[in-house]
Coordinates of C-alpha atoms in Angstrom, one line a residue:
M1 CA -163.6 -92.0 -9.9
N2 CA -164.8 -93.4 -13.2
T3 CA -165.4 -89.9 -14.5
I4 CA -161.9 -88.8 -13.6
N5 CA -160.4 -91.8 -15.4
K6 CA -162.5 -91.1 -18.5
E7 CA -161.3 -87.5 -18.5
K8 CA -157.6 -88.6 -18.1
A9 CA -158.1 -91.1 -21.0
K10 CA -159.5 -88.4 -23.3
L11 CA -156.6 -86.1 -22.4
L12 CA -154.1 -88.8 -23.1
I13 CA -155.8 -89.4 -26.5
L14 CA -155.5 -85.6 -27.3
L15 CA -151.9 -85.6 -26.2
S16 CA -151.1 -88.7 -28.2
L17 CA -152.6 -87.3 -31.4
G18 CA -150.6 -84.1 -31.0
V19 CA -147.3 -85.8 -30.4
A20 CA -147.9 -88.3 -33.2
A21 CA -148.6 -85.4 -35.6
I22 CA -145.4 -83.6 -34.5
L23 CA -143.3 -86.8 -34.9
F24 CA -144.7 -87.3 -38.4
L25 CA -143.8 -83.8 -39.4
N26 CA -140.3 -84.2 -38.0
L27 CA -139.7 -87.4 -39.8
Y28 CA -141.0 -85.9 -43.0
K29 CA -138.6 -83.0 -42.6
F30 CA -135.6 -85.3 -41.9
S31 CA -136.5 -87.4 -44.9
L32 CA -136.7 -84.4 -47.2
A33 CA -133.4 -83.1 -45.8
N34 CA -131.7 -86.3 -46.9
Q35 CA -133.4 -86.1 -50.3
V36 CA -132.3 -82.5 -51.1
G37 CA -128.9 -82.7 -49.3
F38 CA -129.7 -80.1 -46.7
S39 CA -127.0 -79.2 -44.2
I40 CA -126.2 -76.3 -42.0
S41 CA -122.9 -75.1 -40.4
H42 CA -121.5 -71.9 -38.9
E43 CA -120.1 -71.0 -42.3
H44 CA -122.9 -71.8 -44.7
I45 CA -126.3 -73.4 -45.4
F46 CA -126.2 -75.9 -48.2
I47 CA -129.1 -77.4 -50.2
N48 CA -129.2 -79.1 -53.5
P49 CA -132.2 -77.1 -54.9
K50 CA -134.5 -80.0 -55.9
S51 CA -137.4 -78.2 -54.2
E52 CA -138.0 -74.5 -54.1
Y53 CA -139.5 -74.6 -50.7
A54 CA -137.4 -77.4 -49.1
T55 CA -135.2 -75.1 -47.1
D56 CA -138.3 -73.3 -45.6
L57 CA -139.8 -76.7 -44.7
I58 CA -136.7 -78.1 -43.0
L59 CA -135.6 -75.1 -41.0
T60 CA -137.2 -71.6 -41.0
P61 CA -134.9 -68.6 -41.2
D62 CA -135.6 -67.9 -37.5
E63 CA -134.6 -71.5 -36.6
I64 CA -131.4 -71.1 -38.5
T65 CA -130.7 -67.9 -36.6
Y66 CA -131.2 -69.7 -33.3
A67 CA -129.0 -72.6 -34.2
T68 CA -126.1 -70.3 -35.1
W69 CA -126.9 -67.8 -32.4
L70 CA -123.6 -68.0 -30.5
I71 CA -121.7 -67.2 -33.7
F72 CA -123.7 -64.5 -35.3
R73 CA -125.3 -63.0 -32.2
A74 CA -122.3 -63.1 -29.9
D75 CA -122.4 -59.3 -29.6
R76 CA -125.8 -59.6 -27.8
A77 CA -124.1 -61.3 -24.9
N78 CA -121.5 -58.5 -24.6
D79 CA -124.3 -55.9 -24.6
I80 CA -126.0 -57.7 -21.7
I81 CA -122.7 -57.9 -19.8
E82 CA -121.9 -54.2 -20.4
N83 CA -125.6 -53.2 -19.6
R84 CA -126.2 -51.8 -23.1
N85 CA -129.6 -52.1 -24.7
L86 CA -130.6 -54.4 -21.9
F87 CA -134.3 -54.5 -22.6
A88 CA -133.8 -55.4 -26.3
N89 CA -131.3 -58.2 -25.5
T90 CA -133.0 -60.4 -23.0
N91 CA -133.9 -63.2 -25.4
L92 CA -131.8 -65.9 -23.6
Y93 CA -133.6 -68.7 -25.5
G94 CA -131.4 -68.0 -28.4
Y95 CA -128.3 -68.8 -26.3
L96 CA -129.9 -72.0 -25.1
I97 CA -130.5 -73.2 -28.6
G98 CA -127.1 -72.0 -29.8
F99 CA -125.3 -73.8 -27.0
S100 CA -127.3 -77.0 -27.5
Y101 CA -126.5 -76.9 -31.2
L102 CA -122.8 -76.8 -30.4
A103 CA -123.2 -79.5 -27.7
A104 CA -124.8 -81.7 -30.3
D105 CA -121.8 -81.3 -32.5
G106 CA -123.7 -79.4 -35.2
N107 CA -126.5 -81.9 -35.5
Y108 CA -129.6 -79.7 -35.8
K109 CA -132.0 -82.7 -35.6
Y110 CA -131.5 -82.9 -31.8
L111 CA -132.9 -79.4 -31.5
F112 CA -136.3 -80.6 -32.4
L113 CA -136.6 -82.1 -28.9
F114 CA -137.1 -78.5 -27.7
G115 CA -140.2 -78.3 -29.9
L116 CA -141.6 -81.4 -28.4
A117 CA -140.8 -80.2 -24.8
G118 CA -142.5 -76.9 -25.6
Y119 CA -145.6 -78.7 -26.8
L120 CA -145.8 -80.9 -23.6
L121 CA -145.3 -77.8 -21.4
L122 CA -147.9 -75.9 -23.3
F123 CA -150.4 -78.8 -23.2
V124 CA -150.1 -79.1 -19.4
S125 CA -150.3 -75.3 -18.8
S126 CA -153.2 -74.8 -21.1
Y127 CA -155.2 -77.6 -19.5
T128 CA -154.3 -76.3 -16.0
L129 CA -155.4 -72.8 -16.9
L130 CA -158.8 -73.8 -18.3
K131 CA -159.4 -75.8 -15.1
A132 CA -158.3 -72.8 -13.0
I133 CA -160.7 -70.5 -14.8
G134 CA -163.5 -72.9 -13.7
F135 CA -164.8 -74.4 -16.9
E136 CA -166.6 -77.7 -16.7
H137 CA -164.8 -80.9 -17.8
K138 CA -166.3 -81.1 -21.3
T139 CA -165.5 -77.5 -22.0
V140 CA -161.9 -77.9 -20.8
L141 CA -161.4 -80.9 -23.2
I142 CA -162.9 -79.0 -26.1
G143 CA -160.6 -76.0 -25.4
T144 CA -157.5 -78.1 -25.0
G145 CA -158.3 -79.9 -28.3
L146 CA -159.1 -76.7 -30.3
F147 CA -155.7 -75.2 -29.2
M148 CA -153.3 -78.1 -28.9
L149 CA -154.4 -79.8 -32.1
S150 CA -154.5 -76.6 -34.1
P151 CA -152.1 -76.4 -37.1
N152 CA -150.6 -73.3 -35.5
V153 CA -149.4 -75.2 -32.4
L154 CA -148.4 -78.4 -34.3
M155 CA -146.3 -76.4 -36.7
L156 CA -144.3 -74.9 -33.8
G157 CA -144.1 -78.3 -32.1
S158 CA -142.3 -79.5 -35.2
G159 CA -139.5 -77.1 -34.8
F160 CA -137.5 -75.4 -32.0
L161 CA -138.7 -71.7 -31.8
R162 CA -139.6 -70.2 -28.5
D163 CA -143.3 -69.4 -29.0
L164 CA -144.7 -72.5 -27.3
F165 CA -142.6 -71.8 -24.2
V166 CA -143.6 -68.2 -24.2
I167 CA -147.4 -68.9 -24.2
A168 CA -146.9 -71.6 -21.5
F169 CA -145.2 -69.0 -19.3
V170 CA -148.2 -66.6 -20.0
N171 CA -150.5 -69.4 -18.9
Y172 CA -148.6 -69.9 -15.7
C173 CA -148.7 -66.1 -15.0
I174 CA -152.5 -66.2 -15.3
I175 CA -152.8 -69.4 -13.2
A176 CA -150.7 -67.7 -10.5
L177 CA -152.9 -64.6 -10.6
I178 CA -156.1 -66.7 -10.3
Q179 CA -154.8 -68.9 -7.5
R180 CA -152.6 -66.2 -5.9
R181 CA -149.4 -68.4 -6.1
Y182 CA -146.9 -65.6 -5.9
L183 CA -143.7 -67.7 -6.3
L184 CA -145.1 -69.2 -9.5
L185 CA -146.0 -65.6 -10.6
I186 CA -142.4 -64.4 -10.0
F187 CA -140.9 -67.4 -11.8
S188 CA -143.2 -67.0 -14.8
I189 CA -142.6 -63.3 -15.1
L190 CA -138.8 -63.9 -15.1
M191 CA -139.2 -66.6 -17.8
L192 CA -141.2 -64.1 -19.9
L193 CA -138.6 -61.5 -19.3
F194 CA -135.9 -63.8 -20.7
T195 CA -137.9 -65.1 -23.7
R196 CA -140.3 -62.3 -25.0
N197 CA -140.0 -59.3 -22.6
F198 CA -142.5 -57.0 -24.4
Y199 CA -145.3 -59.3 -23.5
L200 CA -145.0 -58.2 -19.9
V201 CA -146.1 -54.7 -21.0
I202 CA -148.8 -55.4 -23.5
L203 CA -150.4 -58.3 -21.5
L204 CA -151.3 -55.9 -18.7
P205 CA -155.0 -55.7 -19.7
I206 CA -155.3 -59.5 -19.7
F207 CA -153.5 -59.9 -16.4
L208 CA -155.7 -57.2 -14.9
Y209 CA -158.8 -59.0 -16.1
F210 CA -157.8 -62.3 -14.4
L211 CA -156.6 -60.5 -11.3
S212 CA -160.1 -59.0 -11.0
R213 CA -161.7 -62.4 -11.3
S214 CA -159.5 -63.8 -8.5
R215 CA -160.8 -61.2 -6.0
K216 CA -164.0 -61.7 -4.1
G217 CA -166.2 -59.5 -2.0
S218 CA -166.5 -55.7 -1.8
L219 CA -163.2 -55.2 -3.6
D220 CA -164.9 -56.2 -6.9
I221 CA -167.0 -53.1 -6.9
G222 CA -163.9 -50.9 -6.8
L223 CA -162.1 -53.0 -9.4
I224 CA -165.1 -52.8 -11.8
F225 CA -164.3 -49.0 -12.1
L226 CA -160.6 -49.0 -11.4
I227 CA -159.4 -51.6 -13.9
P228 CA -161.0 -50.1 -17.1
M229 CA -159.6 -46.7 -16.1
V230 CA -156.1 -48.2 -15.6
V231 CA -156.2 -50.0 -18.9
L232 CA -157.4 -46.9 -20.7
I233 CA -154.7 -44.7 -19.2
F234 CA -152.0 -47.4 -19.9
I235 CA -153.1 -47.8 -23.5
T236 CA -153.1 -44.1 -24.1
L237 CA -149.6 -43.6 -22.6
Y238 CA -148.1 -46.6 -24.3
L239 CA -149.5 -45.6 -27.8
A240 CA -148.3 -42.1 -27.3
L241 CA -144.8 -43.2 -26.5
L242 CA -144.6 -45.6 -29.4
S243 CA -146.1 -43.0 -31.7
R244 CA -143.5 -40.5 -30.7
A245 CA -140.6 -42.9 -31.1
S246 CA -141.7 -44.5 -34.4
G247 CA -143.8 -41.9 -36.1
V248 CA -146.7 -44.3 -36.5
S249 CA -150.1 -43.1 -35.2
I250 CA -153.3 -45.0 -34.5
F251 CA -154.7 -43.5 -37.7
D252 CA -151.8 -45.0 -39.7
L253 CA -152.9 -47.6 -42.3
K254 CA -150.2 -50.0 -41.0
F255 CA -151.7 -50.1 -37.6
L256 CA -155.3 -50.3 -38.9
L257 CA -154.5 -53.3 -41.2
R258 CA -152.7 -55.2 -38.4
F259 CA -155.6 -54.6 -36.0
I260 CA -158.1 -55.8 -38.5
E261 CA -156.0 -58.9 -39.1
L262 CA -155.7 -59.6 -35.4
Q263 CA -159.4 -59.0 -34.8
T264 CA -160.8 -60.8 -37.8
G265 CA -158.1 -63.0 -39.2
V266 CA -158.3 -61.4 -42.7
N267 CA -155.0 -61.0 -44.4
M268 CA -153.2 -61.3 -47.8
V269 CA -152.8 -65.1 -47.3
L270 CA -156.6 -65.5 -47.4
I271 CA -157.0 -63.3 -50.4
R272 CA -154.1 -64.7 -52.6
I273 CA -155.6 -68.1 -53.3
P274 CA -152.7 -69.2 -55.6
Y275 CA -150.5 -69.0 -52.5
L276 CA -152.2 -72.1 -51.2
F277 CA -150.6 -74.2 -53.8
S278 CA -147.0 -72.9 -53.5
G279 CA -145.5 -75.9 -51.7
F280 CA -145.9 -78.4 -48.9
Y281 CA -144.7 -76.0 -46.2
N282 CA -147.0 -73.2 -47.1
L283 CA -150.0 -75.5 -47.8
M284 CA -149.8 -77.7 -44.7
L285 CA -148.4 -75.4 -42.1
E286 CA -148.3 -71.6 -42.4
T287 CA -151.2 -71.1 -44.8
I288 CA -153.6 -73.5 -43.0
S289 CA -152.6 -71.9 -39.7
H290 CA -153.8 -68.5 -41.0
F291 CA -157.1 -70.1 -42.2
Y292 CA -157.6 -71.8 -38.8
Y293 CA -157.0 -68.4 -37.1
F294 CA -159.6 -66.9 -39.4
V295 CA -162.2 -69.5 -38.5
I296 CA -161.6 -69.1 -34.7
M297 CA -161.9 -65.3 -35.0
M298 CA -165.1 -65.6 -37.0
M299 CA -166.5 -67.8 -34.3
A300 CA -165.7 -65.3 -31.6
L301 CA -167.2 -62.4 -33.7
T302 CA -170.3 -64.4 -34.4
I303 CA -170.8 -64.9 -30.6
V304 CA -170.5 -61.1 -30.1
V305 CA -173.0 -60.4 -33.0
V306 CA -175.5 -63.1 -32.1
T307 CA -175.6 -62.4 -28.4
L308 CA -175.5 -58.6 -29.0
R309 CA -173.2 -58.1 -26.1
M310 CA -169.5 -58.5 -25.3
K311 CA -168.3 -60.3 -22.3
K312 CA -165.8 -58.4 -20.2
F313 CA -162.9 -60.7 -21.3
Y314 CA -163.5 -59.8 -25.0
V315 CA -163.1 -56.1 -24.2
F316 CA -159.8 -56.7 -22.5
L317 CA -158.8 -58.8 -25.5
I318 CA -159.5 -55.9 -27.8
A319 CA -157.3 -53.7 -25.6
F320 CA -154.5 -56.3 -25.9
N321 CA -154.9 -56.5 -29.7
I322 CA -154.6 -52.7 -30.0
L323 CA -151.3 -52.8 -28.2
L324 CA -149.9 -55.7 -30.1
S325 CA -151.0 -54.2 -33.5
F326 CA -149.4 -50.9 -32.7
L327 CA -146.2 -52.6 -31.6
Y328 CA -145.9 -54.6 -34.8
A329 CA -146.9 -51.6 -36.9
S330 CA -144.2 -49.5 -35.2
Y331 CA -141.3 -51.9 -35.0
L332 CA -141.8 -55.6 -35.6
G333 CA -143.4 -55.7 -39.0
F334 CA -146.0 -58.1 -40.3
F335 CA -147.7 -61.0 -38.5
M336 CA -146.9 -64.6 -39.0
S337 CA -149.2 -67.3 -37.7
R338 CA -147.0 -67.9 -34.7
T339 CA -146.9 -64.3 -33.7
K340 CA -150.7 -64.3 -33.6
L341 CA -150.8 -67.5 -31.5
I342 CA -151.4 -65.7 -28.2
V343 CA -154.5 -64.0 -29.7
L344 CA -155.8 -67.3 -31.0
W345 CA -155.5 -68.8 -27.5
F346 CA -157.3 -66.0 -25.9
S347 CA -160.0 -66.1 -28.5
I348 CA -160.6 -69.8 -27.9
I349 CA -160.9 -69.0 -24.2
F350 CA -163.5 -66.3 -25.0
I351 CA -165.5 -68.9 -27.1
L352 CA -165.2 -71.3 -24.1
Y353 CA -166.8 -68.7 -21.8
H354 CA -169.8 -68.7 -24.1
V355 CA -169.9 -72.5 -24.5
N356 CA -169.6 -73.0 -20.7
S357 CA -172.3 -70.5 -20.0
Y358 CA -174.7 -72.1 -22.5
N359 CA -174.1 -75.6 -21.1
M360 CA -174.7 -74.4 -17.5
K361 CA -178.0 -72.7 -18.5
R362 CA -179.1 -75.8 -20.4
A363 CA -178.3 -78.0 -17.4
N364 CA -180.2 -75.7 -15.1
K365 CA -183.3 -75.9 -17.4
I366 CA -183.1 -79.7 -17.4
N367 CA -182.9 -79.8 -13.6
L368 CA -185.8 -77.4 -13.2
A369 CA -187.9 -79.5 -15.7
N370 CA -187.1 -82.7 -13.8
H371 CA -188.2 -81.1 -10.5

């Protein structure tokens, strides 16, 4: 009982630190908005240009798009109603933010409550997933802290983009697969469909991995051979379709650079050192998020190199990275720190597998020595 209370206390401390950081960033943004005269309406965005980077700090371009969604993206609703371009127009999160902006009488500051709500949902889902995987208590706390106190997550918590909700829904999909909770799985899939639908396609390798872990007995033998074959066939077909539609191949430099960035964290932000000193937003949020991603990826690669073997999960993660890299090279452009957040989370889980395995072996050695 005492151990459970200590774990809850540590979780509460982690959550309090994250929420406090988000509130601080929000208050800083609101203060700066008052200083530079920032305002937004359906007709224009106004700023008295006292700071070159003030507009990026207060609201990102994507956040401005969401706030004015019902005005400038109204045609998307007509496309859905008339069943045109349905797969490309299922981002209903934009309508939620746009409606909330109108309901708040154009006061964008209320929209930051969505960022806080997304942070809380992601915190609960991430902790629950690590417990469902079967990590020991200490490992769960380490993983929750590494992810939820990362600059990548805190930056999104201090805003109102959809990314935190998206990854929370991914978490609940995996939890449902592990625990065979089919109603939760259906609900989570629907939420992904209405927020970031292409994840349902490219996350298949990860979903198959956790599905195989949830099965016991003789079925595992068949899955050991079946799942890699399904993933390989799926990747081949998916890349072939994208290549035919976009003209980008797996040998294209755009794909290779994006895959290297996902796998290692190396990108132009790390190379262009002067970029670090270009303003508060770039220094404290986006740039540091790229550096944090780089550190986590180097930790994961170090584990692979030092142990001279790759755990099955890392192989499935590489398959996911191939699909995501090809999709961005073909259609979506370059990576921002938030679009790599899902890979950061999976890489932390991979590191936790190693930490958990090491701790268990160490505990067994101590027990044997005592006996």
